[in-house]
Tab-separated table of C-alpha atoms in Angstrom:
chain	number	residue	atom	x	y	z
A	449	GLU	CA	-1.490	14.162	-12.949
A	450	PRO	CA	-1.317	15.950	-9.012
A	451	GLU	CA	0.602	12.997	-7.133
A	452	VAL	CA	2.491	12.704	-3.583
A	453	THR	CA	5.879	13.710	-3.076
A	454	GLN	CA	7.778	12.551	-0.473
A	455	THR	CA	11.541	13.649	0.801
A	456	PRO	CA	14.292	12.990	0.892
A	457	SER	CA	14.348	9.518	-0.926
A	458	HIS	CA	17.345	7.565	0.958
A	459	GLN	CA	18.050	8.586	4.812
A	460	VAL	CA	20.699	6.773	6.748
A	461	THR	CA	20.783	7.294	9.718
A	462	GLN	CA	22.809	6.401	12.734
A	463	MET	CA	20.824	4.244	15.422
A	464	GLY	CA	19.308	6.103	18.433
A	465	GLN	CA	18.909	9.164	16.109
A	466	GLU	CA	15.428	10.573	15.240
A	467	VAL	CA	14.917	11.797	11.804
A	468	ILE	CA	11.810	12.870	10.040
A	469	LEU	CA	10.317	12.073	6.835
A	470	ARG	CA	8.102	14.289	5.181
A	471	CYS	CA	4.537	13.403	2.007
A	472	VAL	CA	2.845	16.648	0.513
A	473	PRO	CA	0.153	15.033	0.539
A	474	ILE	CA	-2.623	15.462	-2.827
A	475	SER	CA	-4.155	18.769	-2.155
A	476	ASN	CA	-7.433	18.060	-1.880
A	477	HIS	CA	-6.955	15.610	-0.313
A	478	LEU	CA	-8.454	14.948	3.760
A	479	TYR	CA	-6.920	11.245	4.211
A	480	PHE	CA	-4.225	10.142	5.112
A	481	TYR	CA	-1.700	7.336	5.541
A	482	TRP	CA	1.774	6.279	6.191
A	483	TYR	CA	2.872	2.724	5.889
A	484	ARG	CA	6.537	0.465	5.174
A	485	GLN	CA	8.136	-1.975	3.577
A	486	ILE	CA	10.799	-4.263	5.073
A	487	LEU	CA	13.118	-5.083	1.593
A	488	GLY	CA	11.631	-8.352	0.653
A	489	GLN	CA	8.356	-7.870	2.888
A	490	LYS	CA	5.398	-7.116	2.794
A	491	VAL	CA	2.742	-3.382	2.916
A	492	GLU	CA	1.997	-2.827	6.062
A	493	PHE	CA	0.372	-0.503	8.019
A	494	LEU	CA	1.231	2.205	10.502
A	495	VAL	CA	-1.496	4.761	10.866
A	496	SER	CA	-3.750	6.708	9.456
A	497	PHE	CA	-4.620	9.935	10.094
A	498	TYR	CA	-8.103	12.494	8.992
A	499	ASN	CA	-8.665	15.832	10.029
A	500	ASN	CA	-5.267	16.071	12.736
A	501	GLU	CA	-5.491	13.500	14.441
A	502	ILE	CA	-5.338	9.521	14.304
A	503	SER	CA	-7.833	7.810	12.822
A	504	GLU	CA	-6.210	4.263	13.521
A	505	LYS	CA	-3.020	3.083	13.761
A	506	SER	CA	-1.484	-1.105	14.175
A	507	GLU	CA	0.641	-2.136	16.822
A	508	ILE	CA	3.673	-1.760	14.796
A	509	PHE	CA	3.722	2.604	15.727
A	510	ASP	CA	4.365	2.397	19.513
A	511	ASP	CA	5.846	5.259	20.959
A	512	GLN	CA	8.478	5.288	19.049
A	513	PHE	CA	6.096	6.632	16.141
A	514	SER	CA	4.170	10.084	16.045
A	515	VAL	CA	2.392	11.973	13.518
A	516	GLU	CA	1.997	15.679	12.688
A	517	ARG	CA	1.030	18.019	9.818
A	518	PRO	CA	2.195	21.108	10.792
A	519	ASP	CA	0.859	23.098	8.293
A	520	GLY	CA	-1.930	23.043	5.436
A	521	SER	CA	0.351	20.673	2.781
A	522	ASN	CA	3.602	18.826	4.705
A	523	PHE	CA	2.486	15.028	7.098
A	524	THR	CA	5.422	13.671	8.487
A	525	LEU	CA	6.542	10.150	10.769
A	526	LYS	CA	8.821	11.186	13.648
A	527	ILE	CA	10.874	8.673	14.561
A	528	ARG	CA	12.424	8.888	18.302
A	529	SER	CA	15.264	6.812	18.781
A	530	THR	CA	15.749	4.071	15.916
A	531	LYS	CA	16.163	0.481	15.873
A	532	LEU	CA	18.617	-1.225	13.220
A	533	GLU	CA	14.703	-3.026	12.330
A	534	ASP	CA	12.862	0.536	11.184
A	535	SER	CA	15.678	-0.392	7.954
A	536	ALA	CA	12.940	-0.377	5.725
A	537	MET	CA	10.837	2.099	2.310
A	538	TYR	CA	8.312	4.420	3.949
A	539	PHE	CA	5.383	5.038	1.876
A	540	CYS	CA	2.712	8.264	2.594
A	541	ALA	CA	-0.359	8.067	0.720
A	542	SER	CA	-3.349	10.130	0.472
A	543	THR	CA	-6.689	9.628	-0.197
A	544	GLY	CA	-10.196	11.562	-1.520
A	545	ARG	CA	-14.108	10.889	-0.890
A	546	THR	CA	-12.901	7.470	-2.332
A	547	TYR	CA	-11.199	4.736	-0.132
A	548	GLU	CA	-8.356	4.591	-3.510
A	549	GLN	CA	-4.889	6.023	-2.290
A	550	TYR	CA	-1.961	7.481	-3.935
A	551	PHE	CA	1.182	6.071	-2.748
A	552	GLY	CA	4.020	8.133	-3.050
A	553	PRO	CA	7.647	7.229	-4.060
A	554	GLY	CA	8.673	6.112	-1.148
A	555	THR	CA	12.255	7.041	1.786
A	556	ARG	CA	14.568	3.891	2.519
A	557	LEU	CA	15.443	3.968	5.693
A	558	THR	CA	18.243	3.146	6.766
A	559	VAL	CA	18.888	2.775	10.145
A	560	THR	CA	23.225	1.789	10.827
B	1217	ARG	CA	-5.791	-17.229	8.724
B	1218	LYS	CA	-4.233	-14.308	7.668
B	1219	GLU	CA	-5.644	-11.055	6.797
B	1220	VAL	CA	-5.300	-11.303	3.429
B	1221	GLU	CA	-3.305	-14.056	1.661
B	1222	GLN	CA	-2.210	-14.867	-1.856
B	1223	ASP	CA	0.365	-16.746	-3.670
B	1224	PRO	CA	3.637	-15.324	-4.456
B	1225	GLY	CA	4.309	-17.607	-6.613
B	1226	PRO	CA	6.428	-15.692	-9.153
B	1227	PHE	CA	4.591	-16.699	-12.131
B	1228	ASN	CA	5.599	-16.968	-15.475
B	1229	VAL	CA	4.151	-16.826	-18.191
B	1230	PRO	CA	4.938	-16.537	-22.258
B	1231	GLU	CA	3.762	-12.897	-23.154
B	1232	GLY	CA	-0.227	-12.825	-25.373
B	1233	ALA	CA	-1.028	-15.590	-21.880
B	1234	THR	CA	-3.539	-15.300	-19.939
B	1235	VAL	CA	-3.362	-15.249	-16.408
B	1236	ALA	CA	-5.518	-15.247	-13.519
B	1237	PHE	CA	-4.317	-14.085	-8.963
B	1238	ASN	CA	-6.142	-15.039	-6.583
B	1239	CYS	CA	-6.449	-12.920	-2.931
B	1240	THR	CA	-8.770	-14.997	-0.084
B	1241	TYR	CA	-9.300	-12.386	3.237
B	1242	SER	CA	-9.828	-13.662	6.590
B	1243	ASN	CA	-12.755	-10.969	7.569
B	1244	SER	CA	-16.199	-11.687	5.696
B	1245	ALA	CA	-16.762	-7.411	6.996
B	1246	SER	CA	-14.506	-6.450	5.028
B	1247	GLN	CA	-15.890	-3.334	2.461
B	1248	SER	CA	-13.252	-2.760	0.205
B	1249	PHE	CA	-11.372	-4.179	-2.428
B	1250	PHE	CA	-8.471	-2.740	-4.360
B	1251	TRP	CA	-5.291	-4.573	-7.070
B	1252	TYR	CA	-2.825	-2.927	-6.568
B	1253	ARG	CA	1.203	-3.074	-8.333
B	1254	GLN	CA	4.331	-2.774	-7.498
B	1255	ASP	CA	7.521	-2.865	-9.929
B	1256	CYS	CA	11.126	-3.915	-7.656
B	1257	ARG	CA	11.793	-0.783	-5.392
B	1258	LYS	CA	8.562	1.319	-6.108
B	1259	GLU	CA	5.512	2.461	-4.155
B	1260	PRO	CA	2.204	0.620	-5.091
B	1261	LYS	CA	0.532	2.207	-7.778
B	1262	LEU	CA	-3.259	1.775	-8.236
B	1263	LEU	CA	-4.266	-0.587	-10.908
B	1264	MET	CA	-8.072	-0.971	-10.466
B	1265	SER	CA	-10.743	-1.375	-7.605
B	1266	VAL	CA	-12.486	-4.198	-7.217
B	1267	TYR	CA	-16.900	-4.306	-7.541
B	1268	SER	CA	-19.361	-6.953	-6.196
B	1269	SER	CA	-20.670	-6.698	-10.354
B	1270	GLY	CA	-16.557	-6.993	-11.273
B	1271	ASN	CA	-15.470	-4.902	-13.328
B	1272	GLU	CA	-13.007	-4.092	-16.613
B	1273	ASP	CA	-10.177	-2.101	-17.346
B	1274	GLY	CA	-8.387	-3.446	-20.946
B	1275	ARG	CA	-6.650	-6.388	-20.335
B	1276	PHE	CA	-7.603	-6.759	-16.588
B	1277	THR	CA	-10.168	-7.856	-15.118
B	1278	ALA	CA	-11.314	-7.980	-11.303
B	1279	GLN	CA	-14.265	-9.795	-9.654
B	1280	LEU	CA	-15.123	-10.589	-5.955
B	1281	ASN	CA	-16.998	-13.272	-4.564
B	1282	ARG	CA	-17.966	-12.355	-1.078
B	1283	ALA	CA	-19.499	-16.026	-0.312
B	1284	SER	CA	-15.860	-17.968	-1.379
B	1285	GLN	CA	-13.578	-15.092	0.567
B	1286	TYR	CA	-12.288	-14.613	-2.859
B	1287	ILE	CA	-10.925	-11.339	-5.190
B	1288	SER	CA	-9.086	-12.311	-9.057
B	1289	LEU	CA	-7.493	-10.159	-10.970
B	1290	LEU	CA	-7.525	-11.640	-14.656
B	1291	ILE	CA	-4.746	-10.074	-17.112
B	1292	ARG	CA	-5.501	-10.928	-20.780
B	1293	ASP	CA	-2.444	-11.005	-23.422
B	1294	SER	CA	-0.219	-10.378	-21.667
B	1295	LYS	CA	2.388	-7.787	-22.541
B	1296	LEU	CA	5.982	-8.165	-21.057
B	1297	SER	CA	5.691	-4.077	-19.388
B	1298	ASP	CA	2.875	-6.919	-17.081
B	1299	SER	CA	5.770	-7.589	-15.538
B	1300	ALA	CA	5.375	-6.657	-11.773
B	1301	THR	CA	4.211	-7.421	-8.445
B	1302	TYR	CA	0.678	-7.669	-7.806
B	1303	LEU	CA	-0.311	-6.654	-4.482
B	1304	CYS	CA	-4.707	-7.261	-3.198
B	1305	ALA	CA	-5.754	-4.694	-0.561
B	1306	VAL	CA	-8.838	-4.814	1.583
B	1307	ILE	CA	-10.516	-2.437	4.025
B	1308	SER	CA	-11.697	-4.249	6.756
B	1309	SER	CA	-13.535	-1.952	8.435
B	1310	GLY	CA	-16.025	1.287	6.768
B	1311	GLY	CA	-14.644	4.488	6.592
B	1312	TYR	CA	-10.871	5.840	5.663
B	1313	GLN	CA	-9.051	3.467	7.992
B	1314	LYS	CA	-7.016	0.689	7.851
B	1315	VAL	CA	-5.755	-1.125	4.389
B	1316	THR	CA	-4.142	-4.927	4.602
B	1317	PHE	CA	-2.150	-5.885	1.806
B	1318	GLY	CA	-1.150	-9.638	0.985
B	1319	THR	CA	2.229	-10.233	0.078
B	1320	GLY	CA	1.893	-9.311	-3.673
B	1321	THR	CA	1.822	-12.941	-6.206
B	1322	LYS	CA	5.054	-12.061	-9.051
B	1323	LEU	CA	4.460	-12.165	-12.655
B	1324	GLN	CA	7.316	-12.788	-14.936
B	1325	VAL	CA	6.256	-12.343	-18.766
B	1326	ILE	CA	8.702	-13.908	-20.798
B	1327	PRO	CA	9.155	-13.573	-24.695
């Protein structure tokens, strides 16, 4: 069964550093998303991406964040200058012709 | 009022019990509704979409009440493996846009 994959599974970084989280969506999917979940809290929408551009973003997704689909398979989330409060699980998701989203296993980001 | 609201629980039920969760949403224009299951420190996994006519998948039944703006999930004959957090998710705008999740309801099925 096709699945969304994410790397790395755990990333530790120092405050102020840049991080890139990587995702490989399901191959025939067209719509891609990033979410975050701070420990013990709800899953929060960050951004949706379609046809090589952002289709919607939340208030969390400020200028420190960017997304890119550099080739036909990868979908990346970059955080330019990490803050302590960016520590969270980051989930990538993709969807095809239905509205049903399939999530990757997540990257746990720890900012020290 | 929160966009999507759920009782956080926990719901502690014995094996074999029937348990129901509700989820309310504030935007009457919401179009698509889902139930996800999330195990501790894992990703949300789609359990089922919720259709206007209601839908059933084995022991799980989902219903939508547009008039009262809530969706429900019924689990019959609970198994130990059903222990997880159940998230409702709502798409408010048309198309493949923003999905808003509830905080989740924790279910613990006890032997």
